[in-house]
Coordinates of C-alpha atoms in Angstrom, one line a residue:
Chain A
M63 CA -41.9 133.5 -8.8
S64 CA -42.8 135.2 -5.5
T65 CA -42.6 133.3 -2.2
A66 CA -46.3 133.4 -1.8
A67 CA -46.9 132.1 -5.3
L68 CA -44.4 129.3 -4.7
W69 CA -46.2 128.2 -1.6
A70 CA -49.6 128.5 -3.1
R71 CA -48.5 126.2 -6.0
R72 CA -46.9 123.7 -3.6
Y73 CA -50.0 123.4 -1.5
G74 CA -52.2 123.3 -4.6
A75 CA -50.2 120.5 -6.1
L76 CA -50.0 118.5 -2.8
I77 CA -53.8 118.8 -2.2
R78 CA -54.5 117.9 -5.9
A79 CA -52.3 114.8 -5.6
A80 CA -54.0 113.8 -2.3
W81 CA -57.4 114.1 -3.9
L82 CA -56.3 112.1 -7.0
V83 CA -55.0 109.3 -4.8
D84 CA -58.2 109.3 -2.8
L85 CA -60.3 109.0 -5.9
Q86 CA -58.5 105.7 -6.5
Y87 CA -59.9 104.3 -3.3
R88 CA -63.6 105.4 -3.2
A89 CA -64.5 102.4 -0.9
D90 CA -61.8 103.5 1.5
I91 CA -63.3 107.0 1.8
A92 CA -66.8 105.6 2.5
L93 CA -65.5 103.2 5.2
W94 CA -63.5 105.9 7.0
L95 CA -66.5 108.2 6.9
L96 CA -68.7 105.5 8.2
W97 CA -66.3 104.9 11.0
G98 CA -66.4 108.6 11.8
I99 CA -70.2 108.7 11.8
I100 CA -71.0 105.4 13.6
E101 CA -69.2 106.3 16.9
P102 CA -71.2 109.5 17.6
A103 CA -74.4 107.9 16.2
V104 CA -74.0 105.1 18.8
A105 CA -73.3 107.6 21.5
L106 CA -76.4 109.7 20.5
G107 CA -78.5 106.5 20.5
I108 CA -77.4 105.7 24.1
W109 CA -77.9 109.2 25.5
W110 CA -81.2 109.6 23.7
S111 CA -82.5 106.4 25.4
I112 CA -81.1 107.5 28.8
A113 CA -82.7 110.9 28.5
S114 CA -86.0 109.3 27.4
A115 CA -85.9 106.9 30.4
A116 CA -85.1 109.8 32.7
G117 CA -88.1 111.7 31.7
G118 CA -86.7 113.8 28.9
D119 CA -83.4 115.2 30.2
V120 CA -80.1 114.2 31.9
D121 CA -78.7 116.9 34.2
G122 CA -80.4 119.5 32.0
F123 CA -79.4 118.0 28.6
T124 CA -82.6 117.3 26.7
Q125 CA -82.9 114.9 23.8
L126 CA -82.8 117.9 21.5
D127 CA -79.5 119.0 23.1
F128 CA -78.0 115.5 22.6
A129 CA -79.0 115.4 19.0
R130 CA -77.4 118.7 18.1
Y131 CA -74.4 117.9 20.3
F132 CA -73.6 114.6 18.5
F133 CA -74.2 116.0 15.0
A134 CA -71.8 118.7 15.9
V135 CA -69.3 116.2 17.3
T136 CA -69.4 114.2 14.1
L137 CA -68.7 117.2 12.0
I138 CA -66.0 118.7 14.2
N139 CA -64.3 115.4 14.8
Q140 CA -64.0 115.0 11.1
L141 CA -62.7 118.5 10.6
T142 CA -60.1 118.2 13.4
Q143 CA -59.1 114.6 13.0
A144 CA -55.4 113.9 12.1
W145 CA -53.9 110.6 11.1
D146 CA -50.4 111.9 10.6
A147 CA -48.7 109.8 13.4
W148 CA -49.4 106.6 11.3
S149 CA -48.1 108.3 8.1
I150 CA -44.9 109.4 9.8
D151 CA -44.4 106.0 11.4
H152 CA -44.7 104.4 8.0
W153 CA -42.4 106.9 6.3
V154 CA -39.7 106.3 8.9
A155 CA -40.1 102.5 9.2
E156 CA -40.2 101.9 5.5
G157 CA -37.5 104.4 4.5
E158 CA -39.9 106.7 2.7
M159 CA -38.8 109.6 4.8
N160 CA -35.5 109.6 2.9
Y161 CA -36.6 111.1 -0.3
R162 CA -38.9 113.5 1.5
L163 CA -35.9 114.8 3.5
A164 CA -33.9 115.2 0.3
R165 CA -36.6 117.6 -1.2
P166 CA -36.6 121.3 -0.5
L167 CA -39.9 121.0 1.4
N168 CA -40.3 120.1 5.1
P169 CA -42.5 117.0 5.2
V170 CA -44.8 118.8 7.6
H171 CA -46.2 120.7 4.6
E172 CA -47.1 117.5 2.8
A173 CA -48.9 116.3 6.0
I174 CA -50.8 119.7 6.3
A175 CA -51.9 119.6 2.7
D176 CA -53.0 116.0 3.1
N177 CA -55.0 117.1 6.1
L178 CA -56.6 119.9 4.2
A179 CA -57.5 117.6 1.4
Y180 CA -58.9 115.0 3.7
K181 CA -60.9 117.4 5.8
A182 CA -62.4 119.3 2.8
R183 CA -63.6 115.9 1.5
T184 CA -65.0 114.3 4.6
G185 CA -66.2 117.5 6.2
T186 CA -68.2 118.4 3.1
I187 CA -69.8 114.9 3.2
V188 CA -70.7 115.1 6.9
L189 CA -72.1 118.6 6.4
L190 CA -74.3 117.3 3.6
V191 CA -75.4 114.4 5.8
W192 CA -76.3 116.9 8.5
L193 CA -78.2 119.2 6.1
L194 CA -80.1 116.2 4.8
A195 CA -80.9 115.1 8.3
A196 CA -82.0 118.6 9.3
W197 CA -84.3 118.6 6.3
F198 CA -86.3 115.7 7.7
W199 CA -85.6 116.1 11.4
P200 CA -86.0 119.7 12.5
I201 CA -84.6 119.3 16.0
V202 CA -81.0 119.0 14.6
R203 CA -81.3 122.4 12.9
L204 CA -79.1 125.1 14.4
P205 CA -80.5 128.6 14.8
V206 CA -78.9 130.9 12.3
H207 CA -76.2 132.9 14.3
P208 CA -73.4 134.1 12.0
R209 CA -71.2 135.5 14.9
R210 CA -71.3 132.2 16.7
W211 CA -70.7 130.2 13.6
L212 CA -67.7 132.4 12.8
L213 CA -66.3 131.9 16.3
A214 CA -66.9 128.1 15.9
A215 CA -65.1 128.2 12.6
V216 CA -62.0 129.8 14.2
A217 CA -62.2 127.3 17.1
I218 CA -62.4 124.4 14.6
V219 CA -59.3 125.7 12.8
L220 CA -57.4 126.0 16.1
G221 CA -58.6 122.6 17.3
A222 CA -57.5 121.0 14.0
A223 CA -54.1 122.7 14.4
I224 CA -53.7 121.4 18.0
R225 CA -54.6 117.8 16.9
F226 CA -52.3 118.0 13.9
F227 CA -49.2 119.2 15.8
N228 CA -50.0 116.8 18.6
G229 CA -50.2 113.8 16.2
F230 CA -47.2 115.0 14.2
A231 CA -45.0 115.4 17.3
I232 CA -46.0 112.0 18.6
G233 CA -45.5 110.4 15.2
L234 CA -42.0 111.9 15.0
L235 CA -41.1 109.7 18.0
A236 CA -40.7 107.1 15.3
F237 CA -37.2 108.5 15.0
W238 CA -36.5 106.9 18.4
T239 CA -39.1 104.1 18.9
T240 CA -41.0 101.7 16.7
R241 CA -44.0 102.1 19.1
A242 CA -45.0 105.7 18.4
T243 CA -48.4 104.7 17.0
S244 CA -49.2 102.8 20.3
L245 CA -48.8 106.1 22.1
I246 CA -51.2 107.9 19.7
E247 CA -53.7 105.0 20.0
L248 CA -53.6 105.3 23.8
Q249 CA -54.1 109.0 23.4
M250 CA -57.0 108.5 21.0
A251 CA -58.7 106.1 23.5
L252 CA -58.4 108.7 26.3
G253 CA -59.5 111.4 23.9
V254 CA -62.8 109.7 23.2
F255 CA -63.8 110.4 26.9
L256 CA -61.8 113.6 27.6
S257 CA -62.6 115.5 24.5
G258 CA -66.4 115.0 24.8
Q259 CA -66.8 112.5 22.0
I260 CA -68.7 110.0 24.1
A261 CA -70.6 112.4 26.3
P262 CA -70.7 116.1 27.0
L263 CA -68.0 116.9 29.5
D264 CA -70.5 118.2 32.1
L265 CA -72.0 114.7 32.3
L266 CA -68.6 113.1 33.1
P267 CA -67.8 112.3 36.7
H268 CA -66.5 115.4 38.3
P269 CA -62.9 114.3 38.8
V270 CA -62.6 113.2 35.2
A271 CA -64.1 116.5 34.0
V272 CA -61.5 118.4 36.1
I273 CA -58.7 116.4 34.7
A274 CA -59.9 116.9 31.2
H275 CA -59.9 120.7 31.6
Y276 CA -56.2 120.6 32.4
L277 CA -55.5 118.8 29.2
W278 CA -55.9 119.7 25.5
F279 CA -58.7 117.3 24.7
P280 CA -61.7 119.5 25.5
Y281 CA -60.2 122.3 23.3
V282 CA -60.2 120.3 20.2
I283 CA -63.8 119.0 20.2
A284 CA -65.9 120.0 23.2
F285 CA -65.2 123.8 23.0
P286 CA -65.9 124.1 19.2
V287 CA -69.0 122.0 19.7
S288 CA -70.2 124.3 22.5
L289 CA -69.7 127.3 20.2
L290 CA -71.5 125.7 17.3
T291 CA -74.5 124.5 19.3
G292 CA -74.7 127.6 21.4
V293 CA -74.2 125.9 24.7
G294 CA -71.9 127.9 26.9
D295 CA -71.2 130.8 24.6
S296 CA -70.9 133.4 27.3
A297 CA -68.0 135.9 26.8
S298 CA -66.0 134.4 29.6
S299 CA -66.3 130.8 28.5
V300 CA -65.5 131.8 24.9
A301 CA -62.4 133.8 26.0
H302 CA -61.4 130.9 28.3
G303 CA -61.8 128.4 25.4
F304 CA -59.7 130.4 22.9
I305 CA -57.0 131.1 25.4
G306 CA -56.8 127.4 26.2
Q307 CA -56.7 126.6 22.5
I308 CA -53.8 129.1 21.9
V309 CA -51.9 127.8 24.9
W310 CA -52.2 124.2 23.7
L311 CA -51.4 125.1 20.1
V312 CA -48.2 126.8 21.2
V313 CA -47.3 123.8 23.4
W314 CA -47.8 121.2 20.7
W315 CA -46.2 123.3 18.0
G316 CA -43.2 123.7 20.3
A317 CA -43.2 120.0 20.9
Y318 CA -43.2 119.3 17.2
R319 CA -40.3 121.7 16.6
L320 CA -38.3 120.2 19.4
V321 CA -38.9 116.6 18.4
W322 CA -38.3 117.5 14.7
R323 CA -34.9 119.1 15.4
R324 CA -33.7 116.3 17.7
G325 CA -35.2 113.6 15.6
L326 CA -33.3 114.7 12.5
V327 CA -30.1 114.4 14.4
R328 CA -31.1 111.0 15.7
Y329 CA -32.5 109.7 12.4
G330 CA -31.0 106.5 11.1
A331 CA -32.3 106.8 7.5
V332 CA -33.3 103.2 7.5
G333 CA -34.6 101.2 4.6
G334 CA -32.3 102.2 1.8
Chain B
M160 CA -13.1 126.4 -8.8
S161 CA -14.1 124.5 -5.7
H162 CA -14.7 120.8 -5.6
A163 CA -18.2 119.4 -6.2
I164 CA -18.0 117.3 -3.1
T165 CA -15.5 117.5 -0.2
A166 CA -15.5 115.1 2.8
Q167 CA -13.0 115.5 5.6
D168 CA -12.6 112.9 8.4
L169 CA -16.2 111.9 8.0
S170 CA -17.4 109.5 10.7
K171 CA -20.6 107.9 11.7
H172 CA -21.1 105.8 14.8
Y173 CA -24.3 104.0 15.7
R174 CA -25.4 102.6 19.0
V175 CA -27.3 99.4 18.5
K176 CA -29.2 97.4 21.0
V177 CA -27.9 93.8 21.5
R178 CA -29.6 90.9 23.2
D179 CA -29.1 87.2 23.6
P180 CA -31.4 84.9 21.7
G181 CA -34.5 83.3 23.3
L182 CA -37.0 84.2 25.9
R183 CA -34.4 84.7 28.6
G184 CA -32.4 87.0 26.4
A185 CA -35.6 89.0 25.6
L186 CA -36.5 89.3 29.3
Y187 CA -32.9 90.3 30.3
A188 CA -32.9 92.9 27.5
L189 CA -36.1 94.3 28.8
V190 CA -34.8 95.0 32.3
S191 CA -31.2 95.6 31.5
P192 CA -30.7 96.7 27.9
R193 CA -27.2 96.5 26.5
Y194 CA -25.8 98.5 23.6
R195 CA -22.9 98.2 21.2
D196 CA -21.2 101.0 19.3
V197 CA -20.9 100.3 15.6
T198 CA -18.6 102.4 13.4
A199 CA -20.3 102.6 10.1
V200 CA -18.0 105.2 8.6
D201 CA -14.5 105.9 9.9
R202 CA -12.7 109.1 9.1
L203 CA -13.4 109.2 5.3
S204 CA -11.7 112.0 3.4
F205 CA -12.1 112.6 -0.3
Q206 CA -12.8 115.2 -3.0
I207 CA -14.8 114.9 -6.1
E208 CA -14.6 117.3 -9.0
H209 CA -17.4 118.7 -11.1
G210 CA -18.5 116.3 -13.8
E211 CA -16.8 113.3 -12.3
I212 CA -18.7 110.0 -11.9
V213 CA -17.4 108.2 -8.8
A214 CA -18.5 104.8 -7.6
F215 CA -18.4 103.5 -4.0
L216 CA -17.2 99.9 -4.0
G217 CA -17.5 97.7 -1.0
P218 CA -19.3 94.7 0.5
N219 CA -22.7 94.9 2.2
G220 CA -22.3 97.0 5.4
A221 CA -19.1 98.6 4.2
G222 CA -20.6 102.1 4.8
K223 CA -21.3 103.1 1.2
T224 CA -25.0 104.0 1.6
T225 CA -24.4 105.6 5.0
T226 CA -21.8 107.9 3.4
L227 CA -24.1 108.7 0.6
K228 CA -26.9 109.6 3.0
M229 CA -24.5 111.8 5.0
L230 CA -23.5 113.6 1.8
T231 CA -27.2 114.1 1.0
G232 CA -27.9 115.5 4.5
L233 CA -30.2 112.7 5.6
L234 CA -27.8 111.5 8.3
Y235 CA -25.9 113.6 10.7
P236 CA -22.2 112.5 11.0
T237 CA -20.7 111.8 14.4
A238 CA -17.7 113.8 13.3
G239 CA -16.1 115.4 10.2
T240 CA -17.1 118.0 7.7
V241 CA -18.8 117.8 4.3
T242 CA -19.3 120.4 1.6
V243 CA -21.6 119.4 -1.4
A244 CA -22.3 121.9 -4.2
G245 CA -20.8 124.6 -2.0
C246 CA -23.2 123.9 0.9
N247 CA -23.2 122.2 4.2
P248 CA -25.8 119.4 3.6
W249 CA -27.4 119.9 7.1
T250 CA -27.7 123.7 7.0
G251 CA -27.9 124.3 3.2
G252 CA -31.7 124.2 3.1
S253 CA -33.6 124.6 -0.1
A254 CA -30.7 126.0 -2.0
F255 CA -28.7 122.8 -1.3
K256 CA -31.6 120.5 -1.9
S257 CA -32.4 122.1 -5.3
R258 CA -28.9 121.3 -6.5
I259 CA -28.8 117.7 -5.6
T260 CA -31.0 114.6 -6.1
L261 CA -31.1 111.3 -4.4
V262 CA -32.2 108.1 -6.2
L263 CA -32.7 105.0 -4.1
G264 CA -33.0 101.9 -6.2
N265 CA -35.0 100.1 -3.6
K266 CA -37.4 103.0 -2.7
Q267 CA -39.5 105.1 -4.9
Q268 CA -40.9 108.6 -4.8
L269 CA -43.4 108.0 -7.6
L270 CA -47.0 108.4 -6.4
W271 CA -47.8 104.7 -6.4
D272 CA -51.5 104.9 -7.5
L273 CA -51.1 107.7 -10.1
P274 CA -49.4 108.0 -13.5
P275 CA -45.8 109.3 -13.4
E276 CA -46.9 112.5 -14.9
E277 CA -48.6 113.4 -11.6
T278 CA -45.3 113.0 -9.7
F279 CA -43.6 115.2 -12.3
R280 CA -46.2 117.9 -11.7
L281 CA -45.9 117.6 -8.0
N282 CA -42.1 117.9 -8.2
K283 CA -42.5 120.9 -10.5
A284 CA -44.4 122.7 -7.7
I285 CA -42.2 121.5 -4.8
Y286 CA -39.0 122.6 -6.5
G287 CA -40.6 125.7 -7.9
I288 CA -39.5 124.9 -11.5
P289 CA -40.5 127.7 -13.9
T290 CA -42.9 126.3 -16.5
E291 CA -40.6 126.8 -19.5
V292 CA -37.7 125.1 -17.7
Y293 CA -40.0 122.3 -16.7
E294 CA -41.3 121.8 -20.2
A295 CA -37.8 121.7 -21.7
Q296 CA -36.5 119.3 -19.1
R297 CA -39.5 117.1 -19.2
T298 CA -39.3 116.8 -22.9
E299 CA -35.6 116.0 -22.8
L300 CA -36.1 113.3 -20.1
V301 CA -39.1 111.8 -21.8
D302 CA -37.2 111.5 -25.1
L303 CA -33.9 110.2 -23.6
L304 CA -35.6 107.7 -21.4
G305 CA -38.3 106.7 -23.9
L306 CA -41.1 107.5 -21.4
G307 CA -43.8 108.6 -23.8
P308 CA -46.0 105.5 -23.5
L309 CA -45.6 105.2 -19.8
L310 CA -46.7 108.6 -18.6
D311 CA -50.4 107.9 -18.3
T312 CA -50.1 104.5 -16.7
P313 CA -50.3 104.3 -12.9
A314 CA -46.9 103.6 -11.4
R315 CA -48.1 100.4 -9.7
Q316 CA -48.7 98.9 -13.2
L317 CA -45.3 99.7 -14.6
S318 CA -42.5 97.1 -14.7
L319 CA -39.5 97.6 -12.4
G320 CA -37.4 98.9 -15.2
E321 CA -40.1 101.3 -16.4
R322 CA -40.6 102.6 -12.9
M323 CA -36.9 103.2 -12.4
K324 CA -36.8 105.2 -15.6
C325 CA -39.7 107.3 -14.4
E326 CA -38.0 107.6 -11.0
L327 CA -34.9 109.0 -12.7
A328 CA -37.0 111.5 -14.6
A329 CA -38.9 112.6 -11.5
A330 CA -35.6 113.0 -9.7
L331 CA -33.9 115.1 -12.5
L332 CA -36.7 117.5 -13.4
H333 CA -35.1 120.3 -11.4
R334 CA -31.8 119.7 -13.2
P335 CA -29.6 118.8 -10.3
T336 CA -25.9 119.1 -10.8
I337 CA -25.1 116.5 -8.2
L338 CA -26.7 113.0 -8.3
M339 CA -26.5 110.6 -5.5
L340 CA -27.4 107.2 -6.9
D341 CA -27.9 104.3 -4.5
E342 CA -28.2 101.0 -6.5
P343 CA -29.9 102.7 -9.5
T344 CA -30.1 99.5 -11.5
L345 CA -31.1 97.2 -8.6
G346 CA -33.2 94.3 -9.8
L347 CA -33.4 95.5 -13.5
D348 CA -32.9 93.2 -16.4
V349 CA -29.8 93.6 -18.6
T350 CA -31.5 95.8 -21.2
A351 CA -33.0 98.1 -18.7
Q352 CA -29.7 98.4 -16.8
D353 CA -28.0 99.3 -20.1
A354 CA -30.6 101.9 -20.9
I355 CA -30.2 103.5 -17.4
R356 CA -26.4 103.6 -17.8
R357 CA -26.5 105.2 -21.2
F358 CA -29.0 107.8 -20.0
L359 CA -26.8 108.7 -17.0
L360 CA -23.8 109.2 -19.2
D361 CA -25.8 111.3 -21.5
Y362 CA -27.1 113.4 -18.6
R363 CA -23.6 113.9 -17.4
A364 CA -22.5 115.0 -20.8
R365 CA -25.4 117.5 -21.2
H366 CA -25.2 119.1 -17.8
N367 CA -21.7 118.4 -16.5
A368 CA -23.3 116.7 -13.6
T369 CA -21.3 115.0 -10.8
M370 CA -22.5 111.5 -9.9
L371 CA -21.7 109.4 -6.9
L372 CA -23.1 105.9 -7.1
T373 CA -23.2 102.7 -5.2
S374 CA -23.9 99.4 -7.1
H375 CA -23.3 95.8 -6.6
Y376 CA -23.3 95.4 -10.4
M377 CA -19.7 95.6 -11.7
A378 CA -21.1 96.5 -15.2
D379 CA -22.5 99.8 -13.6
I380 CA -19.1 100.6 -12.2
T381 CA -17.1 99.8 -15.4
A382 CA -19.6 101.6 -17.7
L383 CA -20.1 104.7 -15.6
A384 CA -17.3 105.4 -13.1
S385 CA -14.0 107.0 -14.0
R386 CA -13.0 106.6 -10.4
V387 CA -13.8 104.3 -7.5
L388 CA -13.7 104.8 -3.8
M389 CA -13.2 101.4 -2.2
I390 CA -14.6 101.2 1.3
D391 CA -14.6 98.4 3.8
R392 CA -15.7 98.6 7.4
G393 CA -16.2 102.3 7.0
R394 CA -12.6 103.0 5.9
L395 CA -11.3 104.2 2.6
L396 CA -9.1 101.4 1.2
F397 CA -8.5 102.8 -2.3
D398 CA -9.2 106.0 -4.3
G399 CA -8.4 106.0 -8.0
S400 CA -9.3 104.6 -11.3
L401 CA -10.5 101.0 -11.8
N402 CA -7.4 100.4 -14.0
A403 CA -5.1 101.5 -11.2
L404 CA -7.0 99.3 -8.7
V405 CA -6.6 96.3 -11.0
A406 CA -2.9 97.1 -11.6
R407 CA -2.3 97.4 -7.9
T408 CA -3.9 94.2 -6.9
T409 CA -3.1 92.0 -9.9
P410 CA 0.5 92.9 -11.1
L411 CA 0.4 90.1 -13.7
K412 CA -1.4 89.8 -17.0
R413 CA -2.4 86.5 -18.5
I414 CA -1.6 85.8 -22.2
E415 CA -3.7 83.2 -24.0
L416 CA -1.7 81.3 -26.7
T417 CA -2.8 79.2 -29.6
L418 CA 0.3 77.0 -30.1
A419 CA 2.0 76.2 -33.4
E420 CA 2.7 72.5 -34.3
G421 CA 5.5 71.1 -32.2
A422 CA 5.6 73.9 -29.6
T423 CA 6.9 72.7 -26.3
P424 CA 6.5 73.9 -22.7
E425 CA 10.2 74.7 -22.5
Q426 CA 9.9 77.1 -25.4
I427 CA 6.9 78.8 -23.9
A428 CA 8.3 79.0 -20.4
R429 CA 11.0 81.4 -21.7
F430 CA 8.4 84.1 -22.0
G431 CA 6.5 83.8 -18.7
E432 CA 5.2 81.6 -16.0
I433 CA 3.1 78.8 -17.5
H434 CA -0.3 78.7 -16.0
H435 CA -1.8 76.0 -18.2
F436 CA -0.5 73.9 -21.1
E437 CA -2.6 71.6 -23.2
F438 CA -1.9 71.5 -26.9
P439 CA -3.0 73.5 -28.9
H440 CA -3.8 76.0 -26.0
A441 CA -1.6 77.5 -23.3
T442 CA -1.8 80.4 -20.9
I443 CA 1.1 82.2 -19.3
D444 CA 1.4 85.0 -16.7
V445 CA 3.7 87.9 -17.3
P446 CA 4.4 91.2 -15.5
R447 CA 1.6 93.7 -16.4
D448 CA 4.0 96.3 -18.0
E449 CA 5.8 93.6 -20.0
A450 CA 2.7 92.0 -21.5
T451 CA 2.8 93.8 -24.9
R452 CA 6.5 93.2 -25.4
A453 CA 6.2 89.5 -24.3
S454 CA 3.4 89.0 -26.8
A455 CA 5.4 90.3 -29.7
R456 CA 8.4 88.2 -28.7
I457 CA 6.2 85.0 -28.5
L458 CA 4.7 85.7 -31.9
M459 CA 8.2 86.3 -33.4
S460 CA 9.5 83.0 -31.9
G461 CA 7.2 81.0 -34.2
A462 CA 5.9 78.8 -31.3
V463 CA 2.4 80.2 -31.5
V464 CA -0.1 81.1 -34.2
D465 CA -2.1 83.6 -32.1
V466 CA -1.9 85.5 -28.8
S467 CA -4.5 87.3 -26.7
I468 CA -3.8 89.4 -23.6
Q469 CA -6.3 89.1 -20.9
D470 CA -7.0 91.3 -17.9
P471 CA -8.1 89.4 -14.9
P472 CA -11.8 89.9 -14.1
I473 CA -12.3 93.1 -12.2
E474 CA -14.3 91.2 -9.6
D475 CA -11.1 89.2 -8.9
A476 CA -9.1 92.4 -8.5
I477 CA -11.6 93.8 -6.1
R478 CA -11.9 90.5 -4.2
L479 CA -8.1 90.5 -3.8
A480 CA -8.1 94.1 -2.6
F481 CA -10.6 93.4 0.1
A482 CA -8.8 90.2 1.1
E483 CA -5.6 92.3 1.4
A484 CA -7.4 94.9 3.5
A485 CA -8.9 92.2 5.7
N486 CA -5.4 91.0 6.5
T487 CA -4.2 94.5 7.4
E488 CA -4.7 95.4 11.0
R489 CA -6.6 98.7 11.5
P490 CA -4.8 101.4 13.5
P491 CA -6.7 102.7 16.5
A492 CA -9.1 105.5 15.7
P493 CA -8.1 108.9 17.2
P494 CA -10.6 110.6 19.5
L495 CA -13.6 112.0 17.6
V496 CA -14.4 115.7 17.5
P497 CA -18.2 115.7 18.2
L498 CA -20.4 117.7 16.0
V499 CA -23.2 119.9 17.3
P500 CA -25.3 120.0 14.2
R501 CA -28.0 122.6 13.7
P502 CA -31.0 121.4 11.6

């Protein structure tokens, strides 16, 4: 069997197993999805009201812009979201990392496959919800623009990779501390503001927006959203966005490798 | 041919946080944490041949599971060297991991919500097992372990014994030649324990597999292991067969006698030290290597109508060995040579 065929089969089997497990918990899927939709829906409702009260727009963002923005946020948040820090924390604390380390497959691949399975599932549902909404509510329809959609797709993949390695690296801190998930929860709370989930970055107070641009948060949601909705798709902002994504991907991938290597040496193989 | 497993001066030291009880202790630990070094494994050296079944014996916290995990590559040693299946467990990569398997009696790798068949398929892909090898091995394992009716039932609905059988099958699909078994019969009923033991012996016979196991059930040790490594406080106390261990710790054998009419304690005392005398039964202790000859002489004397030579329970022999070790002062450990492992 060639190396490519081996890896294709491994990923195929891991994704299949993840889907089979998910199908056991249909209510769980619906609840997580609802959680992912409610947050941007609430934000949209608030900004819609503010724009309406302000005479139709807020700093140049019209109600139409807000509607498209938060539909895009919902989709891109689902497609880039990563829950791996909690999984790793559980694996380490409960001793389930042991058999994973004894197999000829780095557990990172199981996590990547799980992410792909999760994203294919929830992303498809959110996309269908968007298409359905667009059928009845024309203002959330996006102009057909294949080049921009292609760029957005690349940005979504890079954003998902950044969030994945960021979550995986922080999750691996479970090798040292039992509080790794607290760190990721703190980061998620910051991310709600700094990634553009609660409001477009241009509407944040200037100092907060400046801080955000020096961190990875805008590159995982705000940048792909801007590409998808066509706001700020000048050549320079697109180049700046992709360079930022690549830099942060390298940073978090490097962090994952470093923590992985050191964590294995540190590992206490608890729980049997 | 090289050994299946070689460990040389293997050591593992942990640093654990210590704190006094109560709120004051908790606050003090917060501002000024204190640590204590624990020696889990202390300069263990041993070799295991291909096809051998070796058991680790020792009380809780003796270092058995820690050693097993170092041999599997899960834990990095503080010092020492290990070769398993010709590989260094920490740098052997996929080649090493495809030759071994780890079964943890208190943890499972089966996909909890899915039938065992799904875990089998997943392992086929992860280990890259060719379809024809997989089918042959799967058929063999399903037959030997009697898994047929279990394969389509979600793992969470199987009994503990059924789950352990499926665990073993999942762990052996890639035909490992070295099996690390940590409490493989933990919590199982007697019938299920027996089935697992018979299966393991059969697997060894078919594949000349090497097995290293830990168990608190003496029946596992006596049924499976041809050799035991006795460990206490991380140090190797004994390496040899169970019989040799028993002979070393209990130099006497007990002979149970059914007395003939009129037999007296004085008559019986000529053959050994009387342990118990209450007509028509008596027991005497004799040196282990004289037990057979003494029995023949007693029978010929006419003072008894039946004799039965008893070995002391193995548990007693082991308890004595640990008690002996506890009374022996440990020599100071030499300075450790630190490892710089490369993942």
